[in-house]
Coordinates of C-alpha atoms in Angstrom, one line a residue:
X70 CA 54.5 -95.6 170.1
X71 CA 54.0 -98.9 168.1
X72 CA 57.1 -100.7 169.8
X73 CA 56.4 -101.6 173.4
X74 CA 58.7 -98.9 175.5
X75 CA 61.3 -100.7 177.3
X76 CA 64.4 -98.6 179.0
X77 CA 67.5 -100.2 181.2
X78 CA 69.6 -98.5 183.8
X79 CA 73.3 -100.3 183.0
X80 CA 75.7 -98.9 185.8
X81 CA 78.9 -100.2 186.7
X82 CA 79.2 -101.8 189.9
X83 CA 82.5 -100.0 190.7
X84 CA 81.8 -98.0 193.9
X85 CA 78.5 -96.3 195.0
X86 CA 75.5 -94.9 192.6
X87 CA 75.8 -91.3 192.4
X88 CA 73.0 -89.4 192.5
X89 CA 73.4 -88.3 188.6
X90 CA 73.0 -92.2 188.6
X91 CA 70.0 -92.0 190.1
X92 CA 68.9 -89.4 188.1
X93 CA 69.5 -91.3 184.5
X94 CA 67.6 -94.5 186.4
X95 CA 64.6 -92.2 187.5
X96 CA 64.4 -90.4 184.3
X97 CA 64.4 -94.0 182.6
X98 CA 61.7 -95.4 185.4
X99 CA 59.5 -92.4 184.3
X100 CA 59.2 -92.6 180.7
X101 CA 58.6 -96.3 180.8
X102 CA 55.9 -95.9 183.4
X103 CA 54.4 -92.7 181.7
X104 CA 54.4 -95.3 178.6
X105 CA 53.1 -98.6 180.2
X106 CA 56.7 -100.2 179.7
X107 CA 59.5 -102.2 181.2
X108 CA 62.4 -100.4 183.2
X109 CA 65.3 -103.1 183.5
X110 CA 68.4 -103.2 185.5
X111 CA 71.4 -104.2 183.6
X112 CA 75.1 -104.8 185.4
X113 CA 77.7 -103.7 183.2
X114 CA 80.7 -105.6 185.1
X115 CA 82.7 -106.4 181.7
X116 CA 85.6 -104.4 183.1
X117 CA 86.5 -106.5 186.5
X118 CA 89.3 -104.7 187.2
X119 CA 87.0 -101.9 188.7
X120 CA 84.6 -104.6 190.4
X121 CA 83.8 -103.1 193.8
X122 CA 82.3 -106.2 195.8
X123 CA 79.0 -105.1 196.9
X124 CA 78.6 -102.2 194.4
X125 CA 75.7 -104.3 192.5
X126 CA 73.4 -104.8 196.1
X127 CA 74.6 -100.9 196.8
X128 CA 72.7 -100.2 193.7
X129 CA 69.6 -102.6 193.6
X130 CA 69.4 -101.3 197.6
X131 CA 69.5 -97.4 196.4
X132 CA 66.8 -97.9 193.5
X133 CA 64.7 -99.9 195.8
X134 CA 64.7 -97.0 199.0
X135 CA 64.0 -94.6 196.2
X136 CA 61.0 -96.1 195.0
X137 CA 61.7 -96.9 191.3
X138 CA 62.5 -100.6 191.5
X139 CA 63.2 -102.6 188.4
X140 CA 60.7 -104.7 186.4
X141 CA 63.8 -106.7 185.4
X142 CA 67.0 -107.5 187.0
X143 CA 69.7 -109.9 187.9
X144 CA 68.5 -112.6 189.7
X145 CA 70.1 -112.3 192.7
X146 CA 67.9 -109.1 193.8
X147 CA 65.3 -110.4 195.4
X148 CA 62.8 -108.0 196.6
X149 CA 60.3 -109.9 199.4
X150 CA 61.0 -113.1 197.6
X151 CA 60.0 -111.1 194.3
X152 CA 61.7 -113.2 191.2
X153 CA 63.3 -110.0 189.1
X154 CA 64.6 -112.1 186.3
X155 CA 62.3 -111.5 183.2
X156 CA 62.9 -113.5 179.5
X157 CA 66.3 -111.3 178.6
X158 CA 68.3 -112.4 181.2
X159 CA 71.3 -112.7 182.1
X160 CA 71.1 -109.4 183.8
X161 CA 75.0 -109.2 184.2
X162 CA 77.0 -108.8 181.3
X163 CA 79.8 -111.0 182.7
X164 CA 77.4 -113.6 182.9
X165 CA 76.8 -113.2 179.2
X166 CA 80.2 -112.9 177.7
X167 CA 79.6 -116.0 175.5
X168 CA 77.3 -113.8 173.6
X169 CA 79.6 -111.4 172.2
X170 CA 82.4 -113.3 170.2
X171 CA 79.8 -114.6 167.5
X172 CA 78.8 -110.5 166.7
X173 CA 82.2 -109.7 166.8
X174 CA 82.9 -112.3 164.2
X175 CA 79.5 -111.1 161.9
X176 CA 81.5 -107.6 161.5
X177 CA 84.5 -109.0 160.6
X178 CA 82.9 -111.3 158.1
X179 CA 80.9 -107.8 156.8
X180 CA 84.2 -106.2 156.5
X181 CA 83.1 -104.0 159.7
X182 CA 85.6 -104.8 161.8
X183 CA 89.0 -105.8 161.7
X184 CA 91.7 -107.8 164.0
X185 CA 94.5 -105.4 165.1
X186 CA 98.1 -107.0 166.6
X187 CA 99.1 -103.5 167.7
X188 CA 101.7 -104.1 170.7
X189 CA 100.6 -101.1 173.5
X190 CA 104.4 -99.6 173.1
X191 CA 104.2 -100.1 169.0
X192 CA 100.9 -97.5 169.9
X193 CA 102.6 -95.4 172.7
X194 CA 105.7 -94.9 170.1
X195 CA 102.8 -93.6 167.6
X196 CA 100.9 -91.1 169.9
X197 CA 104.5 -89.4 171.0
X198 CA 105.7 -89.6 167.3
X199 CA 102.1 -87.5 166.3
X200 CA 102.8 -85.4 169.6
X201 CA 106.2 -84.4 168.3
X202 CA 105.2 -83.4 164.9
X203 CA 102.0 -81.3 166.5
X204 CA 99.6 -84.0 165.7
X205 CA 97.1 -85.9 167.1
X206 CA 96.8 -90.2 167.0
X207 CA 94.0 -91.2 165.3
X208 CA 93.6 -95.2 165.0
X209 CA 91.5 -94.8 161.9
X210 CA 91.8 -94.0 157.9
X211 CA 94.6 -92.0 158.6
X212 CA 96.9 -94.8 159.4
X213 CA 95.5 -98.4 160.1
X214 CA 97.2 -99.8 156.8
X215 CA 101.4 -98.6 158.5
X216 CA 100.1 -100.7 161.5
X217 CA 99.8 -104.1 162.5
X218 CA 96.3 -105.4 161.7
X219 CA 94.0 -107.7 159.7
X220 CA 93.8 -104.7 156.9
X221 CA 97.5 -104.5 156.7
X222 CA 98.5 -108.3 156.5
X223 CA 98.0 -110.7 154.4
X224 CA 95.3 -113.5 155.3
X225 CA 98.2 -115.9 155.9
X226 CA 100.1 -113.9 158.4
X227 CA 96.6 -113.1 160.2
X228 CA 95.6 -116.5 160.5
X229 CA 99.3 -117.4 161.5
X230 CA 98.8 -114.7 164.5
X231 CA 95.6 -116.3 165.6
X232 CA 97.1 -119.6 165.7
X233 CA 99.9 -118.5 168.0
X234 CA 97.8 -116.6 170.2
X235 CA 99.4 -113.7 169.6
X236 CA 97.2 -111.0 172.1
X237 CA 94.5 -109.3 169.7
X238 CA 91.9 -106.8 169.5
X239 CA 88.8 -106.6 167.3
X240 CA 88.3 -103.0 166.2
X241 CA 85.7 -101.5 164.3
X242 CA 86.3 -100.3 160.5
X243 CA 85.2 -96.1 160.7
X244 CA 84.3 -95.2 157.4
X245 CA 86.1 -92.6 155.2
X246 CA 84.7 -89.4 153.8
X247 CA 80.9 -90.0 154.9
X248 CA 78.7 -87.3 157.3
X249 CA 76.3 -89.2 159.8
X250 CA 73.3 -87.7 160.9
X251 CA 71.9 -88.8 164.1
X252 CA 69.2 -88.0 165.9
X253 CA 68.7 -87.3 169.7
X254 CA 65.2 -86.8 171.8
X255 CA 66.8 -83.9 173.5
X256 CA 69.1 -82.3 171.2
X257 CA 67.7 -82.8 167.7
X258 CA 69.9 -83.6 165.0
X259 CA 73.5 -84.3 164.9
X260 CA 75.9 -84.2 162.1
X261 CA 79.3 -86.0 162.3
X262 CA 82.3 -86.7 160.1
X263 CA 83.2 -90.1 159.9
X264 CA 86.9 -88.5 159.3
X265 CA 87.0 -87.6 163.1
X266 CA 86.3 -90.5 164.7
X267 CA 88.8 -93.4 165.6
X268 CA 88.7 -97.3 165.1
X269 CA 87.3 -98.2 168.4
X270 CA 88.3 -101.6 170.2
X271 CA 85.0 -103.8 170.4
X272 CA 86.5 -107.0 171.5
X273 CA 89.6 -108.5 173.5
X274 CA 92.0 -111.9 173.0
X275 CA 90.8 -112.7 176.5
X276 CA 87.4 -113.5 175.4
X277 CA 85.7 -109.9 176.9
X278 CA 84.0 -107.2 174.9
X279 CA 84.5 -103.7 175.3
X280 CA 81.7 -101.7 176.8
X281 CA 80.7 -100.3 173.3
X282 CA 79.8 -104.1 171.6
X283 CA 78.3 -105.1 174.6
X284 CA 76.0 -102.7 175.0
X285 CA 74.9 -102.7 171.4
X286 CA 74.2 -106.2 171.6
X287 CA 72.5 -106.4 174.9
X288 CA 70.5 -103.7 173.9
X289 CA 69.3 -105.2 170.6
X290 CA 68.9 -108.8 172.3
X291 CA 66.8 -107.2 175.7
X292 CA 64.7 -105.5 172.7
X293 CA 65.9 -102.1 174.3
X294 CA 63.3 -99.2 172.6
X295 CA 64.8 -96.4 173.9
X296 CA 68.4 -96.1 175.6
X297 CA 68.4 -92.7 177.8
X298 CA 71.6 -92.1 179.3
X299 CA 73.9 -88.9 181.0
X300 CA 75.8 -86.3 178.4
X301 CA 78.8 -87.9 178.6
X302 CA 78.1 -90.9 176.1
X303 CA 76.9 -88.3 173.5
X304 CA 80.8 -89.0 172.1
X305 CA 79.8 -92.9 171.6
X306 CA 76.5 -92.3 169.8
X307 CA 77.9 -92.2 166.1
X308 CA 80.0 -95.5 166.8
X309 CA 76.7 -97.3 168.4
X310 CA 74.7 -96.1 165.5
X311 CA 76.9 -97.4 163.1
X312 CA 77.4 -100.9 165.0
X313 CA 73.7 -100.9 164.9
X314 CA 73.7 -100.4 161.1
X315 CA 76.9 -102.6 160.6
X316 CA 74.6 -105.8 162.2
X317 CA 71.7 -105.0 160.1
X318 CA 69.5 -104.0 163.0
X319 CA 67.2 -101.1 163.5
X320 CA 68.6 -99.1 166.4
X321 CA 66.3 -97.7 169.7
X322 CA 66.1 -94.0 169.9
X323 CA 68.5 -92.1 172.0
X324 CA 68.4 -89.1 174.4
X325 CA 71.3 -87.8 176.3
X326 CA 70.6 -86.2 179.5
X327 CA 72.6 -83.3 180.8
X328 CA 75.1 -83.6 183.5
X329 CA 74.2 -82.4 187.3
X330 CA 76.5 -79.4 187.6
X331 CA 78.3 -78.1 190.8
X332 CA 76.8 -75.5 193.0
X333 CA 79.6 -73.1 192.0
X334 CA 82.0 -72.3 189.3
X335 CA 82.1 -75.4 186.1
X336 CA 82.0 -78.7 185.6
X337 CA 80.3 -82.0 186.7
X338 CA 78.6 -82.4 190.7
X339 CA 81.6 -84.9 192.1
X340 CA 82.1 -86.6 195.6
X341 CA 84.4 -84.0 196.3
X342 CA 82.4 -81.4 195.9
X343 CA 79.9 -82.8 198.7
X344 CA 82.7 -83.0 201.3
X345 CA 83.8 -79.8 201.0
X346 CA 80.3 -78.3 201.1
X347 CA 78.9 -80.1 203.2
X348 CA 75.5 -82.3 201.1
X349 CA 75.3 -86.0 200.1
X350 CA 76.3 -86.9 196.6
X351 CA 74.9 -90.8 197.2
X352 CA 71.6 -91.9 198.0
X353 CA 73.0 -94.2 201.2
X354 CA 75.8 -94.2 202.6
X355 CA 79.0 -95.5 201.3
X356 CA 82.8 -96.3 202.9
X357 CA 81.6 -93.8 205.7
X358 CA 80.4 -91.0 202.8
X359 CA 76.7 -90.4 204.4
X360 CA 74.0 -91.1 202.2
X361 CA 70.6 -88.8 201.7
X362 CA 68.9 -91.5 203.8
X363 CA 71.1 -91.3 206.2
X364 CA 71.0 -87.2 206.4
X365 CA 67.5 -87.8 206.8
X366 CA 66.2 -86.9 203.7
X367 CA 62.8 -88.6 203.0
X368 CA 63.0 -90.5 199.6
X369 CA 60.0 -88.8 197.9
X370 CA 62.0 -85.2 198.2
X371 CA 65.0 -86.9 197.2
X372 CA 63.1 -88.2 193.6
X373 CA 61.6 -84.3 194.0
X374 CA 64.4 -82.5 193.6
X375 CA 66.1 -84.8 191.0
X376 CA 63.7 -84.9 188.7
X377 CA 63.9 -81.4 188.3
X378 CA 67.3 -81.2 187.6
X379 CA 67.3 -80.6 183.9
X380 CA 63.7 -81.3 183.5
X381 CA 60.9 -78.7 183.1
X382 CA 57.0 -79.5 183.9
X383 CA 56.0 -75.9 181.6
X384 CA 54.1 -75.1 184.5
X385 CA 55.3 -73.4 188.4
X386 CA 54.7 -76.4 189.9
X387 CA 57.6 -78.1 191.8
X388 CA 56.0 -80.3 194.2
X389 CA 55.5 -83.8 192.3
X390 CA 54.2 -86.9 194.2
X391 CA 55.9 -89.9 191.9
X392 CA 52.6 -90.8 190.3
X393 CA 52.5 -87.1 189.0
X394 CA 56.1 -86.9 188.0
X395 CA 55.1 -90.3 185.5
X396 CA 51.9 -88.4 184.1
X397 CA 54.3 -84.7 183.8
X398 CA 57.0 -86.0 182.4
X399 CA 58.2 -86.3 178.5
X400 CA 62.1 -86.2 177.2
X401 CA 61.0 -83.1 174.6
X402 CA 60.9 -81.1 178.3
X403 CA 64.4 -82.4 178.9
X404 CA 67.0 -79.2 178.7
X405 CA 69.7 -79.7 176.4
X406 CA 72.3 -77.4 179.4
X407 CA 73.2 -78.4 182.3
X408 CA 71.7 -78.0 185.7
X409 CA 73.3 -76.8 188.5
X410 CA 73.1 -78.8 192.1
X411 CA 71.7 -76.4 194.7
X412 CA 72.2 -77.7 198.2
X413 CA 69.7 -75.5 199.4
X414 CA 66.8 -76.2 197.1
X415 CA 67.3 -79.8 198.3
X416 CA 66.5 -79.2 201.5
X417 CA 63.5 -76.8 201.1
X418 CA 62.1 -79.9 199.1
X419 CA 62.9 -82.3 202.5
X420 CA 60.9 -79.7 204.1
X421 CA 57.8 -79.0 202.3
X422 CA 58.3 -83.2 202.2
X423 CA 57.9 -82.7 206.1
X424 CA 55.2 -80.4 206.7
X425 CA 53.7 -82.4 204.2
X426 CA 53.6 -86.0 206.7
X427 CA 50.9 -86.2 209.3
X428 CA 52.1 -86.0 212.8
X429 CA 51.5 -89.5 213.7
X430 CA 53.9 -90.4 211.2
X431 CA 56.5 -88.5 212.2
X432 CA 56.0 -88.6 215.8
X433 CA 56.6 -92.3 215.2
X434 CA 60.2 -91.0 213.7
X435 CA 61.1 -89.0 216.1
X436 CA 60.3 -91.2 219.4
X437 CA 63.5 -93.3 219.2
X438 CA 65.0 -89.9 218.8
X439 CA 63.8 -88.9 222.3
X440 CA 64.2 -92.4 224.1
X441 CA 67.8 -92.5 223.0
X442 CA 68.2 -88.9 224.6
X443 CA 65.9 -89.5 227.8
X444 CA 65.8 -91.9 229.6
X445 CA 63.5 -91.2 232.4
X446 CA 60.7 -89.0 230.8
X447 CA 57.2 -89.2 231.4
X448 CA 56.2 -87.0 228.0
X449 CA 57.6 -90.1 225.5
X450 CA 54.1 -91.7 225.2
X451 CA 53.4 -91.3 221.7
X452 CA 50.1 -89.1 222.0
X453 CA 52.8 -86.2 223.8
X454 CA 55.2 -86.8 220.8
X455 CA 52.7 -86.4 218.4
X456 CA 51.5 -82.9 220.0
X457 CA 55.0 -81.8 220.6
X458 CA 55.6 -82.7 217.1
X459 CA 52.3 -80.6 215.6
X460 CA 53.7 -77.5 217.7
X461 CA 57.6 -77.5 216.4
X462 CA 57.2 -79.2 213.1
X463 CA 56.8 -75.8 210.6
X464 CA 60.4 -74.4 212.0
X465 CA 62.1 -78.1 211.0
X466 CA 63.9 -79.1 208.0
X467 CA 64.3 -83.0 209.1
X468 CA 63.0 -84.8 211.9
X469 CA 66.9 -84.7 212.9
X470 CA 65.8 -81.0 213.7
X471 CA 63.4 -81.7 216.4
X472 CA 65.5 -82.4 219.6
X473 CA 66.7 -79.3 219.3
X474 CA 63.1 -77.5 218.7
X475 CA 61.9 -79.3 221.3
X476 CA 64.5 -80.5 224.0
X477 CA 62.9 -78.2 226.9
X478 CA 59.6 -80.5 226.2
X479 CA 61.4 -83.1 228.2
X480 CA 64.5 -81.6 230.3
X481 CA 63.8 -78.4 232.5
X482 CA 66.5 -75.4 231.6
X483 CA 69.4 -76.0 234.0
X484 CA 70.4 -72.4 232.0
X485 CA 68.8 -69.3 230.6
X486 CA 70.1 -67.3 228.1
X487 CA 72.0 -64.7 229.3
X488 CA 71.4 -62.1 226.9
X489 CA 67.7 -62.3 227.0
X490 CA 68.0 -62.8 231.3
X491 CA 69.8 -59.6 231.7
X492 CA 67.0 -58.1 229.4
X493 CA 63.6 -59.6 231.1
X494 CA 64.9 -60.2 234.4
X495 CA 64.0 -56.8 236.6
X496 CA 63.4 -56.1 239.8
X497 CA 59.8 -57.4 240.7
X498 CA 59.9 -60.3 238.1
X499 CA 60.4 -62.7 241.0
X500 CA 57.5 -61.3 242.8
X501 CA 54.9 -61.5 239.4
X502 CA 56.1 -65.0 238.6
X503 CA 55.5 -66.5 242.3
X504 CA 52.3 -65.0 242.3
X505 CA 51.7 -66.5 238.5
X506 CA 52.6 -69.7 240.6
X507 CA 49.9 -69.0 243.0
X508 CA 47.1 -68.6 239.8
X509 CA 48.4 -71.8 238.1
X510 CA 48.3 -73.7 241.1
X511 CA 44.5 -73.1 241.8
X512 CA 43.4 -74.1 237.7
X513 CA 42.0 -77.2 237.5
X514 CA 41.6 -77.6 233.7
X515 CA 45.3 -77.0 232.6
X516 CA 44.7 -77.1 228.9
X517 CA 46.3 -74.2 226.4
X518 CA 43.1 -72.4 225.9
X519 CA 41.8 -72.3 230.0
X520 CA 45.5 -71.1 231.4
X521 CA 46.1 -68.5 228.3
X522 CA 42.5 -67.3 229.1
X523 CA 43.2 -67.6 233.1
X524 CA 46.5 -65.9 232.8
X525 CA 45.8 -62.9 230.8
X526 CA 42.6 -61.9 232.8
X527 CA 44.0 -61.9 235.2
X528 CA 47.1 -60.0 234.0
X529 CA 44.6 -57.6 233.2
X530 CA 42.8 -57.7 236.7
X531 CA 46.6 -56.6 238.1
X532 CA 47.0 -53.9 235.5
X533 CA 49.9 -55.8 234.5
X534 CA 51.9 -55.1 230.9
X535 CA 52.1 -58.3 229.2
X536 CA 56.0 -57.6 228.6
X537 CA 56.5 -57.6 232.4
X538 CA 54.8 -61.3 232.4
X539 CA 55.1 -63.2 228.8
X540 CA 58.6 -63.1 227.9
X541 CA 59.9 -63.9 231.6
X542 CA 57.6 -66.6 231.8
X543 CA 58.7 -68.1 228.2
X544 CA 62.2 -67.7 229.5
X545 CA 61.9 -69.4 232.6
X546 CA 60.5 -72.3 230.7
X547 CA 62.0 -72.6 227.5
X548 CA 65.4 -71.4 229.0
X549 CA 64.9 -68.8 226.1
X550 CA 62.9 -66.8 224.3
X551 CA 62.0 -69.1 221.4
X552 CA 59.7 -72.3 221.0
X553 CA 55.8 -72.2 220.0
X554 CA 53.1 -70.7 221.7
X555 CA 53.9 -70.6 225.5
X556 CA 50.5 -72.4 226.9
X557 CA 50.9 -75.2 224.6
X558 CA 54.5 -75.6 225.7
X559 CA 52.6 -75.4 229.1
X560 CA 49.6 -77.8 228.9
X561 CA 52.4 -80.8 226.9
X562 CA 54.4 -80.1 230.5
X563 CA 51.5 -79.9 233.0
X564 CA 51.1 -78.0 235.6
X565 CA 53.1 -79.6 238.6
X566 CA 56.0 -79.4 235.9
X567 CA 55.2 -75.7 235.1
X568 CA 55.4 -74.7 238.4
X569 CA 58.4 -76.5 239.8
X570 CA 60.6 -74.5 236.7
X571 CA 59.0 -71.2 237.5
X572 CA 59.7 -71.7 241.6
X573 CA 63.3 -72.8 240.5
X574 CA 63.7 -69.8 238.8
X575 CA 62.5 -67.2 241.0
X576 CA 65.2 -68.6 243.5
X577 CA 68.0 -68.7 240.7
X578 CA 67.7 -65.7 238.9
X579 CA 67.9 -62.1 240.6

């Protein structure tokens, strides 16, 4: 690539960043890194009717715990006292609406665009009247000279209109009877007829632009080489093209990514969706909607599993640390069809995440986890957290997971499963365990290895079945038959804790 690659992310800040959003801004983050380029963060509040204060910091916050922060940015994201702004700023489009007017103007001068008085019931009477006769309102060819615009008046009357400040809109001039071919990274070529498409509204009386003439102009002035955005502005590519072509500048390449689908049935991945079963749809949380963070996802699955939602590697790999996701990844492995959300696959990726971390680092997570839910325990040094965590960690999804994998670490059974009790429990289990107590008491050296080898010599010395000893002795401890390997469980708890569970329950259970 001649042209130095630089991408922008350009959300509105009218609620929370979905995680499609985050998608479009990894993909973006990706390519420019894979290219040695500049990923910029652009606000798109030109519609402030839909401003949701403290959507833009939602944003910059979500991009930033995912780990693909901005090169460029509004100013007011500081990141550790990090300036963001670069030499295209302003980073808001509402803090660059001064910009706009003087393009608008160019395409009217061109004979491009066009001033249109249309009253919004003068255009409701029009799309009812079409309706009625089985037709469909176009604002184009069709019918712009029966309406009231700058094509239909004379000069006089337009200028007349301006000077009363009558309410206006600039609209751009679709041409007649011409086929546009366009090209896109991910889905080749694509032929339109100009017929089809309508006049669209560029610019506003109240000084704002529409989202289609800002863009285009931000775009060209940030220098934009390569806008990548969702499926769902594929519609708006043959009027961008044409605004590009209309200014007389050369236009950056586009790709359209496919939307997220929903687990089941059609259609795009929604909030809704997520509530009813049960999964995140936002990287934080949001108006009480929990984030991914706050589900305790860690950030690196999160990237994980997006970016292989409608991207391909060509190979079975599925495990991508970020620096190998920006040396794997290209746009021509892009899929033109949509990929469907799998709840599931997103949290066997949080897993392999976990089983991934060393158990320092996650013993460190999980100690607040176990102060909170004992107070009075002395196994929360982190050393006995780390070890607990090495024994339980394979059977956990997130570290959310471990209390319950490992709550009989810390609290003695004040229960035993009943099932499994009626099942192990026999006459003469009583008498085997107390004299169990009596060999543990005499071992000096309580570590896993010494009391397993201990304990089944001299199960063996007593002609003993292991059946009548193991799974009584697992239950007394645990309160069930589950947990790792029982003299690990044992050697974390010591022995004057061992003993005091298996005395309490040779007294309890009958």
């Amino acid at each position: 690539m001649n042209k130095k690659v630089r991408v922008r992310f350009a959300p509105s800040p009218t609620g929370a960043l979905h995680i499609g959003g985050v998608r479009t801004a990894l993909f973006n983050y990706l390519f420019a890194k894979k290219h040695g380029g500049d990923f910029i963060l652009r606000i798109e509040d030109t519609d402030q009717n839909r401003y949701v204060a403290g959507a833009e910091q939602y944003i910059i916050d979500a991009l930033n715990w995912c780990g693909i922060p901005f090169d460029e940015g509004p100013s007011s994201s500081l990141d550790n006292n990090t300036v963001k702004e670069g030499d295209f700023g302003p980073y808001r489009q509402s803090e660059r609406k001064d910009l706009y007017k003087q393009y608008a103007d160019v395409l009217i001068a061109s004979g491009n665009a066009y001033y249109a008085f249309d009253t919004s019931e003068n255009l409701d009477f029009q799309r009812k009247d079409h309706e009625a006769n089985g037709k469909t309102f176009i604002y184009n060819w069709h019918n712009r000279l029966k309406l009231s615009n700058s094509l239909s008046l004379s000069e006089a009357e337009v200028q007349a209109k301006l000077a009363l400040g009558e309410q206006y809109v600039i609209r751009f001039k679709s041409p007649q009877d011409e086929k546009l071919i366009l090209h896109d990274i991910i889905r080749g070529e694509i032929h339109i007829d100009t017929n089809i498409l309508d006049d669209k509204v560029l610019f506003k009386s109240d000084g704002m632009p529409t989202y289609h003439l800002a863009n285009i102009v931000d775009d060209h002035l940030m220098e934009i080489s390569h806008v990548i955005r969702g499926e769902e502005w594929l519609p708006s590519l043959a009027l961008h093209k044409q605004l590009y072509d209309a200014l007389g500048w050369t236009a950056p390449e586009f790709a359209h990514l496919p939307l997220i689908m929903k687990p089941v049935g059609k259609g795009k991945l929604s909030k809704r969706d997520g509530e009813k079963l049960g999964f995140p749809v936002f990287p934080l949380s949001w108006n009480g909607s929990k984030g991914y963070r706050e589900e305790g996802y860690f950030k690196e699955a999160v990237i994980n599993f997006l970016a292989m939602l409608g991207w391909n590697p060509g190979t079975e790999q599925e495990i991508f640390s970020l620096s190998e996701l920006v040396a794997a990844f290209s746009l021509e492995r892009v899929n033109k069809s949509g990929a469907r959300f799998d709840a599931d696959k997103t949290k066997w990726y949080n897993q392999q995440y976990l089983q991934e971390k060393g158990d320092a680092e996650l013993a460190s997570l999980y100690l607040p986890i176990v102060q909170e839910k004992v107070l009075d325990c002395p196994l929360t040094d982190h050393p006995t957290i780390e070890k607990i965590v090495s024994l339980i960690k394979e059977r956990a999804v997130f570290v959310s997971d471990f209390w319950e994998l490992s709550d009989y670490f810390f609290i003695a059974p004040t229960s035993y499963n009943e099932k499994a009790s009626k099942k192990q429990w026999k006459e003469g289990t009583s008498h085997i365990l107390n004299q169990l107590v009596s060999l543990l008491g005499d071992i000096s050296d309580f570590s896993s290895e010494n009391v397993e080898t201990t304990v089944k010599k001299w199960i063996n010395d007593e002609e003993l079945s292991f059946g009548k000893v193991m799974p009584p002795l697992r239950l007394v401890i645990v309160g069930d038959l589950k947990g790792p390997h029982i003299f690990d469980i044992l050697e974390v708890i010591g022995k004057e804790e061992s003993i005091a569970r298996i005395t309490k329950a040779t007294t309890s259970l009958k």
